[in-house]
Short mmCIF file of C-alpha atoms and ligand atoms in Angstrom, two decimals:
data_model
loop_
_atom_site.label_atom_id
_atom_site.label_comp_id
_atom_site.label_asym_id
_atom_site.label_seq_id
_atom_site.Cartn_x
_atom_site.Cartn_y
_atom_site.Cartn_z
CA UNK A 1 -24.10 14.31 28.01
CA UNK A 2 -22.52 17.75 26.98
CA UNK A 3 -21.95 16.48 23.74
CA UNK A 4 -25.30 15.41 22.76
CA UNK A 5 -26.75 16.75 19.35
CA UNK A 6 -23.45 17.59 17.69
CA UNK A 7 -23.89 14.98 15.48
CA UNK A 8 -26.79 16.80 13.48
CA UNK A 9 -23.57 19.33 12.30
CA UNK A 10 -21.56 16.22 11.08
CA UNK A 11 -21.78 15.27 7.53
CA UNK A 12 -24.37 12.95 7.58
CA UNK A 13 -22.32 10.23 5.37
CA UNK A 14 -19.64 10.44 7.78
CA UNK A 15 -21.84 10.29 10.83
CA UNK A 16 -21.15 6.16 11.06
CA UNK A 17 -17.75 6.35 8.30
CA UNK A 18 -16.29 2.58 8.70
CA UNK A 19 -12.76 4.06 8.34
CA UNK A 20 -10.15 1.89 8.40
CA UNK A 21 -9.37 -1.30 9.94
CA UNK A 22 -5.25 -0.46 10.70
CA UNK A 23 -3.12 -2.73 11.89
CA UNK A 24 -1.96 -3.34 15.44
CA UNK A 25 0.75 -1.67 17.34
CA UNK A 26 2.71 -3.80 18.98
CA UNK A 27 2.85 -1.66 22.32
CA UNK A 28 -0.94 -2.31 22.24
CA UNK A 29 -0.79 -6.10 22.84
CA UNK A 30 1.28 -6.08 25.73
CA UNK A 31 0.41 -8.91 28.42
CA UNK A 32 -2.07 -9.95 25.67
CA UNK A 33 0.13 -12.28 23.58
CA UNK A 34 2.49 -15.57 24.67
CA UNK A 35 5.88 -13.11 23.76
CA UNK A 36 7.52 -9.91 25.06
CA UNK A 37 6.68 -7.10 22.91
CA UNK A 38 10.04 -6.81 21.56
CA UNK A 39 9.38 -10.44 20.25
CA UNK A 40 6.51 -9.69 18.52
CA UNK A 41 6.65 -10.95 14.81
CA UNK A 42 4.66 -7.88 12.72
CA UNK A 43 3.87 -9.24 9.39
CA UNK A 44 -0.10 -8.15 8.88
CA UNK A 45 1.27 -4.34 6.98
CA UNK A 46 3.36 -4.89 4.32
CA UNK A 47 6.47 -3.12 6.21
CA UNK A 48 10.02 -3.75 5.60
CA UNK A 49 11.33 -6.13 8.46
CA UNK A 50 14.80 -4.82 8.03
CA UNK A 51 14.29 -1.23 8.53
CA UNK A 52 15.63 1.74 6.57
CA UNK A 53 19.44 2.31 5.54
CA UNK A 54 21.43 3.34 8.45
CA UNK A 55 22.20 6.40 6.90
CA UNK A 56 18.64 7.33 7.62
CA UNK A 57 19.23 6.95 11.16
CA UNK A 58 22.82 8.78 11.45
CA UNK A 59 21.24 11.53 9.38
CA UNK A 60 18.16 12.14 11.44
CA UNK A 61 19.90 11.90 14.93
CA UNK A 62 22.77 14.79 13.47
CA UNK A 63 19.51 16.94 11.38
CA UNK A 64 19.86 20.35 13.27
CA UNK A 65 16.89 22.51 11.65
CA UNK A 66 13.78 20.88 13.18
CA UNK A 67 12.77 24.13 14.14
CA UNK A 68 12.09 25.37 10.30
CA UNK A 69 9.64 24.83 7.95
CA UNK A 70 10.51 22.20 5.06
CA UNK A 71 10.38 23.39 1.51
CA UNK A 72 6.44 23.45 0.55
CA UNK A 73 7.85 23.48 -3.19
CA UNK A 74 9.61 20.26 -2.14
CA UNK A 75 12.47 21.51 -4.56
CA UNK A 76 15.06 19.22 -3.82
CA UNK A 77 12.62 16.37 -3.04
CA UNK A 78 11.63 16.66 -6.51
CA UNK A 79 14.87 17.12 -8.15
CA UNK A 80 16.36 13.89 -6.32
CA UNK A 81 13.18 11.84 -7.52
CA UNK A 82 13.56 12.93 -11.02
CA UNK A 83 16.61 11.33 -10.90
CA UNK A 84 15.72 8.13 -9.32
CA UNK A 85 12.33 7.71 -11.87
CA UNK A 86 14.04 9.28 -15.18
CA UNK A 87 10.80 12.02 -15.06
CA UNK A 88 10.88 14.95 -15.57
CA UNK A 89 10.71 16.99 -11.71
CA UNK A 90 7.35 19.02 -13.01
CA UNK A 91 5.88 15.79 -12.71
CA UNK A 92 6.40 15.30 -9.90
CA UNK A 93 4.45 15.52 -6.69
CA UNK A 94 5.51 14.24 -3.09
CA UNK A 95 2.92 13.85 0.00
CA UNK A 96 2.65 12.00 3.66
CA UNK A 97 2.89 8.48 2.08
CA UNK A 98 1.14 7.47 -0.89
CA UNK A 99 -2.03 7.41 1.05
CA UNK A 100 -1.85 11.53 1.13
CA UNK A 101 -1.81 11.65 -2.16
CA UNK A 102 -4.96 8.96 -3.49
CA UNK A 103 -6.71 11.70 -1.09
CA UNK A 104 -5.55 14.41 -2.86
CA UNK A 105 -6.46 13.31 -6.29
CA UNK A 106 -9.50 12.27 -5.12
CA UNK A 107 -10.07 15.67 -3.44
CA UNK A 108 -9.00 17.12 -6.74
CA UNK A 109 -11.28 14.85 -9.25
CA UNK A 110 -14.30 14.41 -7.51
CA UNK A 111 -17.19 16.03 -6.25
CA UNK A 112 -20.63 14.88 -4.12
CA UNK A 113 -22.21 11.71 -5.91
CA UNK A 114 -19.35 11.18 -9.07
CA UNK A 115 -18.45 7.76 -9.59
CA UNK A 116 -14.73 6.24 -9.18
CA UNK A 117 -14.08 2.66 -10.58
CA UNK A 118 -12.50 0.39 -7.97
CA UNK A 119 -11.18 -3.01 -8.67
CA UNK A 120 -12.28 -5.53 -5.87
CA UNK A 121 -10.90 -7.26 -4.06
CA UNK A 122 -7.79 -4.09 -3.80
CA UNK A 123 -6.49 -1.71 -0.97
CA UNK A 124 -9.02 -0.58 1.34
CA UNK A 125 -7.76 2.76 1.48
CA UNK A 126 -9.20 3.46 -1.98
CA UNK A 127 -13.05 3.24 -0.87
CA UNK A 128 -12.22 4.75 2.32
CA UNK A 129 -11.22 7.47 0.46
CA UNK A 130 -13.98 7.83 -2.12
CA UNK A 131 -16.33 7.66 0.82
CA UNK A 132 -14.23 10.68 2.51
CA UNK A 133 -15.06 13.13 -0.63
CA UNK A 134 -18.73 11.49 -0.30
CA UNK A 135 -18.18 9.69 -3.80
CA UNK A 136 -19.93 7.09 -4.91
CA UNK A 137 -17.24 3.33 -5.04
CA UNK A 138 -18.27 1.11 -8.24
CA UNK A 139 -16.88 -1.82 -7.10
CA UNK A 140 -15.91 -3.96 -10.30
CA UNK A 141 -14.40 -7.74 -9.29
CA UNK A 142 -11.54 -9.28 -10.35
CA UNK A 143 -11.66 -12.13 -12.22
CA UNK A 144 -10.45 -15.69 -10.14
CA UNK A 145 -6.82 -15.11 -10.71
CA UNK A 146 -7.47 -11.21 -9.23
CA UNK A 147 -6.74 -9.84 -12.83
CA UNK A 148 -8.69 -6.90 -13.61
CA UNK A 149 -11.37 -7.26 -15.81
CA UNK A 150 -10.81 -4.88 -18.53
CA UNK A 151 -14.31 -5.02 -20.17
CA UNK A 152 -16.42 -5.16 -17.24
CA UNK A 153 -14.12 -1.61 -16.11
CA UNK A 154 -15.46 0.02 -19.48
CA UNK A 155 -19.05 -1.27 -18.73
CA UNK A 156 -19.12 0.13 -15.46
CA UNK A 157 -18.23 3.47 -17.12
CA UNK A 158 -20.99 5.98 -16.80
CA UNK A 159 -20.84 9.81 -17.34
CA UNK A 160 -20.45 10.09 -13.44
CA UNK A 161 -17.31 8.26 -13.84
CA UNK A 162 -14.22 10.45 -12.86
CA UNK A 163 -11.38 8.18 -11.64
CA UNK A 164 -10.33 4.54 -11.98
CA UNK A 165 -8.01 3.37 -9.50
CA UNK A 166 -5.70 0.54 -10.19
CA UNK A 167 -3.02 -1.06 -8.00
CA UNK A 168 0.32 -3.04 -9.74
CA UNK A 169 1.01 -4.95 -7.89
CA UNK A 170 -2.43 -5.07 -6.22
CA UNK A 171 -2.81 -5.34 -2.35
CA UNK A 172 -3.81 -8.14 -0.95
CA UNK A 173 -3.24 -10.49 -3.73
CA UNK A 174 -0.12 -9.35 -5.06
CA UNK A 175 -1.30 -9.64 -8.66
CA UNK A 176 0.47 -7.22 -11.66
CA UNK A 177 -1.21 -6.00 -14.21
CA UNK A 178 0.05 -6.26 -17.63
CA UNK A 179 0.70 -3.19 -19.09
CA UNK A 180 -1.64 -4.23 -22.68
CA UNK A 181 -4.45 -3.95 -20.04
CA UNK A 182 -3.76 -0.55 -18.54
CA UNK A 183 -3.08 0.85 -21.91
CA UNK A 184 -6.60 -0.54 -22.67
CA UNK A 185 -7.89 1.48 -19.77
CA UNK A 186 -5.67 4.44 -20.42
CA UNK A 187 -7.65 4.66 -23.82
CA UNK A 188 -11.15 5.59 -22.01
CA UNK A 189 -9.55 8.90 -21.40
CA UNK A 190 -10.68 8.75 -17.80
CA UNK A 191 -8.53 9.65 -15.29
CA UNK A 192 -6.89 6.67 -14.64
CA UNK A 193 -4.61 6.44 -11.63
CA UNK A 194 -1.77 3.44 -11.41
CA UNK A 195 -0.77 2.62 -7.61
CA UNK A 196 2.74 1.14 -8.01
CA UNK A 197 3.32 0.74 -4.14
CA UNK A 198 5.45 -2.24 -4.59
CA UNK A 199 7.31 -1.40 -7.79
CA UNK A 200 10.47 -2.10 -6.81
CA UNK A 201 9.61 -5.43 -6.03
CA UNK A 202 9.04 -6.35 -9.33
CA UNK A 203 10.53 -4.03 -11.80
CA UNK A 204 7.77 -3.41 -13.41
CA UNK A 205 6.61 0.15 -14.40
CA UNK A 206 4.76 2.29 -16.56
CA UNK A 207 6.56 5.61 -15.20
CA UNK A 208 7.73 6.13 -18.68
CA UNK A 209 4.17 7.02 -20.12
CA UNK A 210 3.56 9.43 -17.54
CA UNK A 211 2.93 12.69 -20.15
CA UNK A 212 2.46 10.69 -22.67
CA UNK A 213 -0.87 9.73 -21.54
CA UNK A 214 -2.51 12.90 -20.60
CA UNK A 215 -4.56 10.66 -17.89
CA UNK A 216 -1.96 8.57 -16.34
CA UNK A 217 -0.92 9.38 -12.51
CA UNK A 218 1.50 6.79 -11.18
CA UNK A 219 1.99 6.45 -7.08
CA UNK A 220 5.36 5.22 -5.52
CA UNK A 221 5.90 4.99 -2.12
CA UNK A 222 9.25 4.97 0.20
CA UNK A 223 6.67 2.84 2.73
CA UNK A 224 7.92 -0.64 1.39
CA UNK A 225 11.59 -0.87 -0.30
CA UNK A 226 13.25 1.54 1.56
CA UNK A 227 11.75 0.62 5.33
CA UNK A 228 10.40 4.14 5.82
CA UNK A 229 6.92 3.56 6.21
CA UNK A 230 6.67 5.14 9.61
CA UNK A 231 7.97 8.53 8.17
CA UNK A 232 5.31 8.87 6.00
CA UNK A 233 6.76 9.41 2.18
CA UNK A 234 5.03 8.93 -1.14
CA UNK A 235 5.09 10.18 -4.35
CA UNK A 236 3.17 10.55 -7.81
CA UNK A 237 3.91 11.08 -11.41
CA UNK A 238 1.62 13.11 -12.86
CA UNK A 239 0.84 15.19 -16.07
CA UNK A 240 1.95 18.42 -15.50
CA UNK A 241 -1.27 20.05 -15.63
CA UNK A 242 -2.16 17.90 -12.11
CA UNK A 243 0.97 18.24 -10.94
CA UNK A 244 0.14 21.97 -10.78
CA UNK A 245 -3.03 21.69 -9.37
CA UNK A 246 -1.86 19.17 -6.95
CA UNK A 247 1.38 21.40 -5.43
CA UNK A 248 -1.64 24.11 -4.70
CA UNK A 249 -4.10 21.86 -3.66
CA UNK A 250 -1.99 20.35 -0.99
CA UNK A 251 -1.15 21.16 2.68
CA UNK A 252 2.08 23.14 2.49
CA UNK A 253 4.41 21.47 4.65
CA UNK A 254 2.72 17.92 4.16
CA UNK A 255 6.36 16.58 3.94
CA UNK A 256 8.13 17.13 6.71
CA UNK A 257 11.68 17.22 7.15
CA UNK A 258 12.74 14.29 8.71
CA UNK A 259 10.96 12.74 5.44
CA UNK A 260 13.09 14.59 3.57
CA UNK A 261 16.54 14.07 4.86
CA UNK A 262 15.21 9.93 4.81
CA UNK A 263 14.59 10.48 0.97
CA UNK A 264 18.02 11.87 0.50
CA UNK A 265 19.59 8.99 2.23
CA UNK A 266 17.46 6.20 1.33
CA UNK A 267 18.57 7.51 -2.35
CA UNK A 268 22.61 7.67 -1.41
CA UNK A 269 21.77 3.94 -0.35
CA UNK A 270 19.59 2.36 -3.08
CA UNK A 271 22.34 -0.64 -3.70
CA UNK A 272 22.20 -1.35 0.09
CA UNK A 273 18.41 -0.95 0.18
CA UNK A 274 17.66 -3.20 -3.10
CA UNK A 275 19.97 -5.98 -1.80
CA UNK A 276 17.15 -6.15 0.95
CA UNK A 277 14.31 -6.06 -1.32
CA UNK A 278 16.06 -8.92 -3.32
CA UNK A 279 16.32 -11.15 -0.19
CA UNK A 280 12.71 -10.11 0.77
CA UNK A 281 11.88 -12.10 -3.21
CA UNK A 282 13.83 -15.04 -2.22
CA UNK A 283 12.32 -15.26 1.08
CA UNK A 284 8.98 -15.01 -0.53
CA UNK A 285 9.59 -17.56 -2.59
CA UNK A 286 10.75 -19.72 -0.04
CA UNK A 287 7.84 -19.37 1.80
CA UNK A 288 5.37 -19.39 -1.35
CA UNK A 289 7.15 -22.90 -1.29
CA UNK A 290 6.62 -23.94 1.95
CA UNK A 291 2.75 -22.62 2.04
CA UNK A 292 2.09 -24.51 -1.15
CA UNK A 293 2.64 -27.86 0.42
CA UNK A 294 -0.02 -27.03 3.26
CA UNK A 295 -2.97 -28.87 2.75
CA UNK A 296 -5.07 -26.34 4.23
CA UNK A 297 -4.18 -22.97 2.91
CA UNK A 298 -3.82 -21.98 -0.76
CA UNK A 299 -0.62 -19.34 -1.52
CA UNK A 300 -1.72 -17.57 -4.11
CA UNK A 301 1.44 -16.35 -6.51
CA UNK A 302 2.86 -12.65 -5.18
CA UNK A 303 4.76 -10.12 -7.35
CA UNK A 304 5.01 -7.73 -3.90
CA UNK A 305 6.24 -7.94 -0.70
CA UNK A 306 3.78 -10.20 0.93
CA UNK A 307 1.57 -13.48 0.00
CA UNK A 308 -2.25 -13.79 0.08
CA UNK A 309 -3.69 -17.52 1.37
CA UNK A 310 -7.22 -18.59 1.25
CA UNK A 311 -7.75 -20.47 4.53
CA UNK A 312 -9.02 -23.90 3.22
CA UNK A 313 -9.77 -25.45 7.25
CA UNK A 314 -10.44 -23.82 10.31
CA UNK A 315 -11.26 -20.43 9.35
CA UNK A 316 -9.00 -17.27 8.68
CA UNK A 317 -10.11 -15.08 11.75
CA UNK A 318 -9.72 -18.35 13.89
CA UNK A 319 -6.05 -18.61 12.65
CA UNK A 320 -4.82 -14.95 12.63
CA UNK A 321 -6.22 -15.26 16.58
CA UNK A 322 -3.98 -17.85 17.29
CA UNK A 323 -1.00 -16.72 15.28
CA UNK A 324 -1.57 -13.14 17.24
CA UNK A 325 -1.43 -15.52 20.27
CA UNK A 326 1.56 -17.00 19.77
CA UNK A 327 3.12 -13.60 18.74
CA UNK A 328 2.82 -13.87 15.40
CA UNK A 329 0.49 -10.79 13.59
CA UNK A 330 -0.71 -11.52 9.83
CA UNK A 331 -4.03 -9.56 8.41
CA UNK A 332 -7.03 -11.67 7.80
CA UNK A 333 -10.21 -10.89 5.47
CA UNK A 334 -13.62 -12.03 5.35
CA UNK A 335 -15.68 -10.21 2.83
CA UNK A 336 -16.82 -10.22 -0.37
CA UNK A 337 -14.42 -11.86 -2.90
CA UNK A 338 -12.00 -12.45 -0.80
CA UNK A 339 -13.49 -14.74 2.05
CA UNK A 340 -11.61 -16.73 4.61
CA UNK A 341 -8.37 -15.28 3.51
CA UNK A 342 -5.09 -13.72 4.94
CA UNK A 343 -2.33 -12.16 4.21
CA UNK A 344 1.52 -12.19 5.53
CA UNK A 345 4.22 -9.49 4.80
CA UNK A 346 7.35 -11.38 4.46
CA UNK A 347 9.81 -11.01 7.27
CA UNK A 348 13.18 -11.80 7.58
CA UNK A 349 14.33 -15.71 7.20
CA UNK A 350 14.32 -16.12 11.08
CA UNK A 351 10.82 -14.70 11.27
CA UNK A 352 9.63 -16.49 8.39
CA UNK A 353 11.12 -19.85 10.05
CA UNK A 354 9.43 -19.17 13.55
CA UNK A 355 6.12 -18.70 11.49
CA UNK A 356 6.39 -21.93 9.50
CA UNK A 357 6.77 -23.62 12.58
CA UNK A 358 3.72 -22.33 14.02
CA UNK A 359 1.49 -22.89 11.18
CA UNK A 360 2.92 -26.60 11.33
CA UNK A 361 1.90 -26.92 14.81
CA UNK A 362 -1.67 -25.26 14.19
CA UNK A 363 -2.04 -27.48 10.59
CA UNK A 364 -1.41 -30.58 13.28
CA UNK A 365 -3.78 -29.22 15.30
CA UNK A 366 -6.65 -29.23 12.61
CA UNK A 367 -5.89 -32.89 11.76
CA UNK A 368 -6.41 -34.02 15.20
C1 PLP B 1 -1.38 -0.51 -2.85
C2 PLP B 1 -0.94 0.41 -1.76
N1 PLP B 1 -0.94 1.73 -1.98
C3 PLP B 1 -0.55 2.59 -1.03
C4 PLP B 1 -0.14 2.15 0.22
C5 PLP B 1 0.19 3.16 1.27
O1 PLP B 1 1.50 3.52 1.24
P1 PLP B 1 2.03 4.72 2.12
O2 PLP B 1 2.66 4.12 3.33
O3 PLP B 1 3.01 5.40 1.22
O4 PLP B 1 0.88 5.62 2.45
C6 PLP B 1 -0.12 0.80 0.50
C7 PLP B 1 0.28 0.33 1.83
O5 PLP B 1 0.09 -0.76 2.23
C8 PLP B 1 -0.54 -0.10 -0.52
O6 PLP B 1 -0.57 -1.41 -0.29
#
């Protein structure tokens, strides 16, 4: 083989990296499932089933200045997201989704071997990223309600400790943390970084102590309220010293413009866009409903956009198999703390009917 021997020049912790487990593409399970494509039901990523504002669309179809760079100050970006946080623009930091930017500050805390506190069980992209900048993940559980465990995050403090990583609401199990307890972390003096990916879903913020805390980063995300998660558009709030070191440390043009003119829209929309999130509550709610009376899964509550279920009968793999059979794509985990489990974004009500229905006829199935 031509290639044989590179690998010695690959880092040698990245040699057999996991990465990440994403989830399916529709177009990739043609012929493979009981539906047409375009029948598909995608609720394993968190996305918005009702897509962005249509001003999004109108605005991208009429943009005329593909050709040109976007603004690596992100100027206007900036300016509009002041507005829609209340902070102050030097604060401010925009990247290629959320995701961009846990890399970055990652990138900019931590070197070889330094630790970075990670509350399990949480979103995976936070140890896939530690591993990236060959740090080392000190994985501290959640208690049985998925609160974090304040104390046991100060125990597992050490002077390799550089970053603690929190998510509010946390992905998978949709559990917020009360602000008393990230003030209590705050107070380590650790760089302490808040992942509010599903803020708008429940109100719920501590934007406002962003500066006041000379540790606090905040991430936001255009992924899940506004429906633009395949533009790729996140944000943080930062102190301004990070901010500064950030907006040098990152790729110049990592927002492209087609992000930006869906910011500026999204934003000229947010009444539109909010009435969507507040039907995506009711719906979970419905469903949380509906879930509860199944004998054999267990809803746990959900402050986000999706609901977590242990699997109490016939296995969570087992079950996201047949769901993906009948059209129907959820995510499913089996490791560590969170063990025959999965987890469905809420669609729209016809989608969330179609899957109550099939988890009927599967829940008959197991009693048979
Ligand atoms: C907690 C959390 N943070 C960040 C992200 C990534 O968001 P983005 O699409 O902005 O990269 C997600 C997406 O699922 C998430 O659940």
């Amino acid at each position: 083989m031509a290639d044989e021997g590179i690998e010695k020049y690959i880092r040698p912790e990245l040699v057999n990296f996991g990465g990440y487990a994403a989830s399916k593409s529709p177009e990739t399970l043609e012929g493979k499932v009981a539906v047409p494509v375009e029948d598909i039901i995608k609720l394993d990523a968190n996305e918005n089933p009702y897509g962005c504002s249509p001003r999004v669309n109108q605005a991208l179809a009429d943009y005329p200045d593909i050709n040109i760079y976007p603004d690596s100050g992100q100027t206007e970006l900036r300016e509009q997201l002041q507005e829609y946080t209340g902070v102050d623009m030097r604060h401010i930091v925009a990247g290629a989704g959320s995701d961009q930017l846990i890399d970055l500050i990652l990138r900019l805390f931590v070197e070889p071997g330094d630790e970075v506190i990670n509350c399990i069980p949480t979103f995976a992209m936070f140890r896939f990223f530690i591993e990236l900048c060959s740090g080392t993940p000190v994985e501290v559980p959640r208690d049985e309600n998925f609160c974090v465990d304040v104390a046991a995050v100060k125990k597992a403090i050490t002077k390799k400790t550089k970053v603690i990583l929190l998510a509010s609401p946390n992905n998978p199990t949709g559990t917020l943390m009360p602000e008393e307890d990230i003030l209590k972390i705050l107070d380590t003096g650790l760089p302490v970084v808040v992942d509010e990916a599903y803020y708008e879903f429940t109100g719920k913020t501590v934007a406002p102590l962003v500066g006041k805390y000379k540790n606090l980063m905040v991430l936001r995300t255009f992924s899940k309220w506004a429906g633009l998660a395949g533009i790729r558009i996140g944000y943080g709030l930062f102190p301004t010293k990070i901010a500064d070191c950030l907006l040098r440390i990152k790729e110049p043009y990592c927002v492209n413009v087609a992000a930006l003119v869906a910011v500026r829209e999204s934003l000229k929309d947010i009444d539109y866009l909010m009435g969507r999130v507040k039907r995506l509550i009711a719906e979970r709610e419905r469903l949380f409903s509906w879930l509860k009376e199944l004998k054999w899964l267990k809803p746990y509550p959900s402050q986000a956009n999706f609901i977590l279920c242990s699997v109490l009968e016939g296995g969570a793999k087992e079950l996201q198999q047949k769901l993906e059979e009948r059209g129907i794509l959820v995510r499913y985990f089996d490791q560590p703390l969170l063990r025959d489990s999965i987890r469905i974004s809420v669609g729209r009500p016809e989608e969330n009917d179609i899957l109550m229905e099939t988890l009927k006829e599967l829940g008959e199935g197991l009693n048979d």
